[in-house]
Amino acid sequence: MTFSSLRAKILRLQRPDGLPDNLLPIRMVFMQRYYGVNQLRQMFLDYFASQGHLARGSYSLVPHNDKSVLLIPAGMAPLKPYFTGQEIPPNRRMATCQKCVRTGDIENVGHTARHLTFFEMLGNFSFGDYFKKEAIHWTWDFLTNVVGLDPNRLYPSIYLDDDEAFEIWNKQEGVPAEKIFRFGKEDNFWEHGAGPCGPCSEVYYDRGEKYGCGKPTCTVGCDCDRYMEVWNNVFTQFDGDGKGNYTELTNKNIDTGMGLERLAVVVQDVDTVFDIDTMKALNEEVCRIAGVSYETDPKKDVSIRVIVDHIRSVTFMVSDGIMPSNEGRGYVLRRLLRRAARHGRLLGIDGAFLTRMANVVIETSRDGYPELEEKRAKIMAVISEEEEKFNRTIDQGLQILGGLEEKLVAEGKTVLDGAEAFRLYDTYGFPLDLTKEILEEKGFSVDEDGFRAAMQVQRETARGARKGTNYMGADVTVYQQLPAELECEFNGYTVLEENSVITALTADELVGTLNEGDRGTVLTEKTPFYATMGGQQCDTGRITGADGSVFIVEDTVRLQGSKVGHVGYVQSGSFSLGDAVTLSVDEERRANTARNHSATHLLQKALRQVLGDHVEQSGSYVDAERLRFDFSHFAPMTADELREAEDKVNRAILSATPVVTELMSLEEARKTGAMALFGEKYGDVVRVVRMGEYSTELCGGTHVANTAQIGCFKILSEAGIAAGVRRIEALTGSNLLAYYRDMENRLASAAAAAKTVPDGLEKKIAQFQAEIKALTGENEQLKAKIAGASMGNAADRAVDVNGVKLIASRAEGLDMNGLRNMGDTLRDKLADSVIVLASVLDGKVNLMVTASESAVKKGANAGQIIKAIAPLVGGGGGGRPNMAQAGGKNPAGIEEALAKAGEVLAAMVK
Ligand code: ATP
Ligand code: MG
């Protein structure tokens, strides 16, 4: 007996009238039970837990160790290492409800009933455990018996020649053959370049004719909203070579995905994903803010839905630690937020409104995602800052775009240059989307290829080409050949030296031996070496063989599956698999790194005390030299705030508090109020680092045993690195001592140069300043004297040109200002005069002509004179009839120019 028939039987028994179906006077209408989104999520996880799955909530939206995607697009994405066998899963059956973002669907959002950029994907997964039979059965059982969907409305689809799946649907689950649809590769075969792949089987729900497109061809698989795809089962059974050749995998996997919102649409029997319970509240809030009502104007409806969708993406992305920026995830966030803001404007909303929307997201989703509540303050701060910024730039951008539109019209064009669109994006933060939308409303378009080309040019110059990634996202390296079951125990929290055995060696390939001079990686059973992780830079040191061979460890890397690689070279002797070795960490480097790391914990706490609880770590870097701490905060810190934070850290150091680390469950850790990191993938057991009452953080790093060992702490700089993110750089311990020594030395040499001692330096500088002031005064006086003298000479040299007095003279050493002053004085001294002065300064000629008013009346024109004579000194210039100036490159032409001035004037005033 199948589950469904059993359930049908039970239902019949429970029927109040106790009558079997065929005796009921009226045919019973199928009644769908109502479940909310939060209920459905839990039902799914509970159901699969009861089928032996490890059920867990969502991973972060930020991919971990995976460069192939910016944001998690599907439930399977965070589990890739389990599918590829790079890591061993905690359980061979898992089920999750995963936050997903698909920006690829952005154009559909608001227009179809089923697409969102942010949605939750329910999924059950088998890592080489169960396969098709179980997967299909549970899919059917969950939909029809647990959720209670009408089986008559459900239609499975399978891949063309997947007869195995057909048999299971048909024979095992009793779905009539004519209700099972066969689709081709593009729909029902999951493949991504070379690698694991396989056929899919989807389940569609027929929502009834009223949702159909009415076309005669409308059936399962139609793009319209009648048959909604709710669940997709991927049967990963082949290894493809990318050229159409497939071999059967020994370890077959199951990967399924069902959109929670879509499930809710059919369960709640509503029109679209925007009408399910959690989304409805958002919908109503936008309408309230905008003062519009839903379903009165199709254009407004699109804006309402876009806002409802985008604010969910934005809120969840910020809660996972993503900050708005002009690149990568940050840009996706910025674009979604700005798009939502702009659709707010289209609805006639004045001013900022997105934090109000985000509040509703938090209210409706915190059940499944407590992090939303935890990060509320930060979410609000980030959104309001970015929205304000957008409102400021949008006006500026609109203006520029307006100008560009006019230009298009004037030039009779309809396509905006890609480079212009890029400039708008790059300089004014105007997303391409937005430019496109605004232009499209007016019948223009954008050269998107040109835009991308411009972006590409900028990217390449900024960063250089990226490394290639393979299909599963991890960079292809020799380490992928390492056996998955290989593990390495890290003992470095307690010891810095450890005896162990070599378990693997790699050069370009896995090798059995590394000889003197070879570069490579050594893996051992145990290690005291800390691998670079969580912002803390790795240990370095040496590995010695029993025969005295030495391997220098320059870098320690963490590899998939908690393996640790010691990267470096063989300095002497050789190393082979199975060799007994001693691993020794460079103690001083470790101690300095620990000082810096522990100090960042104290700093984070101090910043939260001084600036507020919105301060969260958004990045950190600690090595043996210094520490860098990035955190969320929206204004530059004042000098007082910096000093206060620094004082707090130093007080915590001086209090000599023991640093205690403990392992506990994530749940317990949260209860201690430990600060956790955004987007970090924590295991079930976490390490909590506590510094007395002062600081408690989840952290896997190595720390000092007592805060006093940090020695001292000093902030060197504080600056903004992205919107709402500040960076502090600081020093501790011996590095700080070295820093002060260096300052002291520089002070001493400065003092020596000033012929005094450091203590006398301020006095000495005051003396110098006074001296400089006195000398400058004297200098000015002398200059004036010289100028006066040469003026006297010049005045004597005035010649009469047809009744106008002309002085054409050199005035050495004067700049243009000086020439003008002198010219003015001479002109005012002599009636009816024209003054032409030339000087050479730094090899360049300055030329100035001025004419008195009466001379101008007689026909003299300074501007014309300069035009005529400037070419002789290799320059050009111009001006008004009474004043003109020019520069030139040819001092040799000065005499000729001065002579010519007379001729030109003579012609003017005859
Ligand atoms: P569609 O063709 O409807 O876009 P898809 O083939 O892209 O769907 P899958 O990649 O198979 O979907 O994802 C698995 C499940 O996730 C889908 O069956 C659906 O329930 C859900 N899903 C996919 N994309 C979205 C989206 N943009 N919004 C909401 N749910 C989605
Ligand atoms: Mg899709």
PDB file of C-alpha atoms in Angstrom, residues 283-390:
ATOM      1  CA  ASN A 283       2.641  44.892  -0.255  1.00  0.00           C
ATOM      2  CA  GLU A 284       0.290  46.683   2.095  1.00  0.00           C
ATOM      3  CA  GLU A 285       3.083  48.709   3.610  1.00  0.00           C
ATOM      4  CA  VAL A 286       4.229  50.099   0.231  1.00  0.00           C
ATOM      5  CA  CYS A 287       0.647  50.956  -0.656  1.00  0.00           C
ATOM      6  CA  ARG A 288       0.210  52.687   2.680  1.00  0.00           C
ATOM      7  CA  ILE A 289       3.382  54.744   2.278  1.00  0.00           C
ATOM      8  CA  ALA A 290       2.638  55.648  -1.333  1.00  0.00           C
ATOM      9  CA  GLY A 291      -1.067  56.193  -0.770  1.00  0.00           C
ATOM     10  CA  VAL A 292      -1.953  53.930  -3.686  1.00  0.00           C
ATOM     11  CA  SER A 293      -3.965  50.756  -3.885  1.00  0.00           C
ATOM     12  CA  TYR A 294      -2.860  47.479  -5.360  1.00  0.00           C
ATOM     13  CA  GLU A 295      -4.422  46.181  -8.546  1.00  0.00           C
ATOM     14  CA  THR A 296      -5.784  49.436  -9.844  1.00  0.00           C
ATOM     15  CA  ASP A 297      -3.012  50.380 -12.254  1.00  0.00           C
ATOM     16  CA  PRO A 298      -0.836  47.655 -13.843  1.00  0.00           C
ATOM     17  CA  LYS A 299       2.164  49.988 -14.077  1.00  0.00           C
ATOM     18  CA  LYS A 300       1.958  50.872 -10.398  1.00  0.00           C
ATOM     19  CA  ASP A 301       1.553  47.188  -9.556  1.00  0.00           C
ATOM     20  CA  VAL A 302       4.910  46.466 -11.166  1.00  0.00           C
ATOM     21  CA  SER A 303       6.542  49.163  -9.042  1.00  0.00           C
ATOM     22  CA  ILE A 304       4.870  47.862  -5.892  1.00  0.00           C
ATOM     23  CA  ARG A 305       6.065  44.320  -6.576  1.00  0.00           C
ATOM     24  CA  VAL A 306       9.573  45.419  -7.485  1.00  0.00           C
ATOM     25  CA  ILE A 307       9.864  47.280  -4.200  1.00  0.00           C
ATOM     26  CA  VAL A 308       8.446  44.354  -2.215  1.00  0.00           C
ATOM     27  CA  ASP A 309      10.867  41.963  -3.856  1.00  0.00           C
ATOM     28  CA  HIS A 310      13.968  44.123  -3.794  1.00  0.00           C
ATOM     29  CA  ILE A 311      13.640  45.192  -0.183  1.00  0.00           C
ATOM     30  CA  ARG A 312      13.689  41.538   0.808  1.00  0.00           C
ATOM     31  CA  SER A 313      16.914  40.956  -1.107  1.00  0.00           C
ATOM     32  CA  VAL A 314      18.396  44.116   0.363  1.00  0.00           C
ATOM     33  CA  THR A 315      17.450  43.342   3.952  1.00  0.00           C
ATOM     34  CA  PHE A 316      18.725  39.791   3.823  1.00  0.00           C
ATOM     35  CA  MET A 317      21.919  40.776   2.021  1.00  0.00           C
ATOM     36  CA  VAL A 318      22.762  43.418   4.601  1.00  0.00           C
ATOM     37  CA  SER A 319      22.013  40.974   7.407  1.00  0.00           C
ATOM     38  CA  ASP A 320      24.613  38.702   5.817  1.00  0.00           C
ATOM     39  CA  GLY A 321      27.205  41.432   5.988  1.00  0.00           C
ATOM     40  CA  ILE A 322      27.140  42.755   2.435  1.00  0.00           C
ATOM     41  CA  MET A 323      27.710  46.499   2.163  1.00  0.00           C
ATOM     42  CA  PRO A 324      26.753  48.690  -0.799  1.00  0.00           C
ATOM     43  CA  SER A 325      29.678  49.293  -3.138  1.00  0.00           C
ATOM     44  CA  ASN A 326      30.495  49.614  -6.805  1.00  0.00           C
ATOM     45  CA  GLU A 327      31.640  46.081  -7.279  1.00  0.00           C
ATOM     46  CA  GLY A 328      30.548  42.493  -6.941  1.00  0.00           C
ATOM     47  CA  ARG A 329      27.963  41.693  -4.296  1.00  0.00           C
ATOM     48  CA  GLY A 330      28.077  45.231  -3.004  1.00  0.00           C
ATOM     49  CA  TYR A 331      27.032  46.457  -6.409  1.00  0.00           C
ATOM     50  CA  VAL A 332      24.182  43.956  -6.623  1.00  0.00           C
ATOM     51  CA  LEU A 333      22.982  45.275  -3.286  1.00  0.00           C
ATOM     52  CA  ARG A 334      23.344  48.882  -4.349  1.00  0.00           C
ATOM     53  CA  ARG A 335      21.537  48.234  -7.602  1.00  0.00           C
ATOM     54  CA  LEU A 336      18.601  46.488  -5.924  1.00  0.00           C
ATOM     55  CA  LEU A 337      18.310  49.155  -3.282  1.00  0.00           C
ATOM     56  CA  ARG A 338      18.468  51.976  -5.788  1.00  0.00           C
ATOM     57  CA  ARG A 339      16.004  50.274  -8.052  1.00  0.00           C
ATOM     58  CA  ALA A 340      13.571  49.947  -5.153  1.00  0.00           C
ATOM     59  CA  ALA A 341      14.091  53.597  -4.268  1.00  0.00           C
ATOM     60  CA  ARG A 342      13.481  54.643  -7.820  1.00  0.00           C
ATOM     61  CA  HIS A 343      10.256  52.649  -8.091  1.00  0.00           C
ATOM     62  CA  GLY A 344       9.248  54.403  -4.880  1.00  0.00           C
ATOM     63  CA  ARG A 345       9.648  57.671  -6.743  1.00  0.00           C
ATOM     64  CA  LEU A 346       7.582  56.303  -9.610  1.00  0.00           C
ATOM     65  CA  LEU A 347       4.817  55.618  -7.095  1.00  0.00           C
ATOM     66  CA  GLY A 348       5.069  59.192  -5.938  1.00  0.00           C
ATOM     67  CA  ILE A 349       6.784  58.496  -2.630  1.00  0.00           C
ATOM     68  CA  ASP A 350       8.671  61.545  -1.442  1.00  0.00           C
ATOM     69  CA  GLY A 351      11.848  60.978   0.500  1.00  0.00           C
ATOM     70  CA  ALA A 352      13.219  57.907   2.209  1.00  0.00           C
ATOM     71  CA  PHE A 353      10.934  54.948   2.918  1.00  0.00           C
ATOM     72  CA  LEU A 354      13.007  51.803   2.597  1.00  0.00           C
ATOM     73  CA  THR A 355      13.795  51.354   6.288  1.00  0.00           C
ATOM     74  CA  ARG A 356      10.062  51.180   6.969  1.00  0.00           C
ATOM     75  CA  MET A 357       9.848  48.403   4.415  1.00  0.00           C
ATOM     76  CA  ALA A 358      12.858  46.613   5.875  1.00  0.00           C
ATOM     77  CA  ASN A 359      11.129  46.656   9.245  1.00  0.00           C
ATOM     78  CA  VAL A 360       8.273  44.648   7.801  1.00  0.00           C
ATOM     79  CA  VAL A 361      10.720  42.183   6.242  1.00  0.00           C
ATOM     80  CA  ILE A 362      12.237  41.685   9.686  1.00  0.00           C
ATOM     81  CA  GLU A 363       8.816  41.277  11.320  1.00  0.00           C
ATOM     82  CA  THR A 364       7.614  38.693   8.828  1.00  0.00           C
ATOM     83  CA  SER A 365      10.799  36.659   8.437  1.00  0.00           C
ATOM     84  CA  ARG A 366      12.532  36.718  11.811  1.00  0.00           C
ATOM     85  CA  ASP A 367      10.885  33.409  12.719  1.00  0.00           C
ATOM     86  CA  GLY A 368      13.110  31.541  10.315  1.00  0.00           C
ATOM     87  CA  TYR A 369      15.962  34.049  10.341  1.00  0.00           C
ATOM     88  CA  PRO A 370      16.769  35.375  13.815  1.00  0.00           C
ATOM     89  CA  GLU A 371      19.814  37.162  12.377  1.00  0.00           C
ATOM     90  CA  LEU A 372      17.443  39.762  10.960  1.00  0.00           C
ATOM     91  CA  GLU A 373      16.449  40.796  14.444  1.00  0.00           C
ATOM     92  CA  GLU A 374      20.041  40.644  15.683  1.00  0.00           C
ATOM     93  CA  LYS A 375      21.280  42.912  12.917  1.00  0.00           C
ATOM     94  CA  ARG A 376      18.304  45.244  12.943  1.00  0.00           C
ATOM     95  CA  ALA A 377      20.289  48.351  13.915  1.00  0.00           C
ATOM     96  CA  LYS A 378      22.866  47.726  11.242  1.00  0.00           C
ATOM     97  CA  ILE A 379      20.286  46.955   8.564  1.00  0.00           C
ATOM     98  CA  MET A 380      18.519  50.215   9.299  1.00  0.00           C
ATOM     99  CA  ALA A 381      21.717  52.247   9.314  1.00  0.00           C
ATOM    100  CA  VAL A 382      23.026  50.813   6.041  1.00  0.00           C
ATOM    101  CA  ILE A 383      19.739  51.164   4.199  1.00  0.00           C
ATOM    102  CA  SER A 384      19.031  54.688   5.342  1.00  0.00           C
ATOM    103  CA  GLU A 385      22.542  55.861   4.520  1.00  0.00           C
ATOM    104  CA  GLU A 386      22.452  54.330   1.053  1.00  0.00           C
ATOM    105  CA  GLU A 387      18.960  55.570   0.289  1.00  0.00           C
ATOM    106  CA  GLU A 388      19.891  59.102   1.277  1.00  0.00           C
ATOM    107  CA  LYS A 389      22.977  58.928  -0.846  1.00  0.00           C
ATOM    108  CA  PHE A 390      20.878  57.728  -3.740  1.00  0.00           C
TER     109      PHE A 390
END
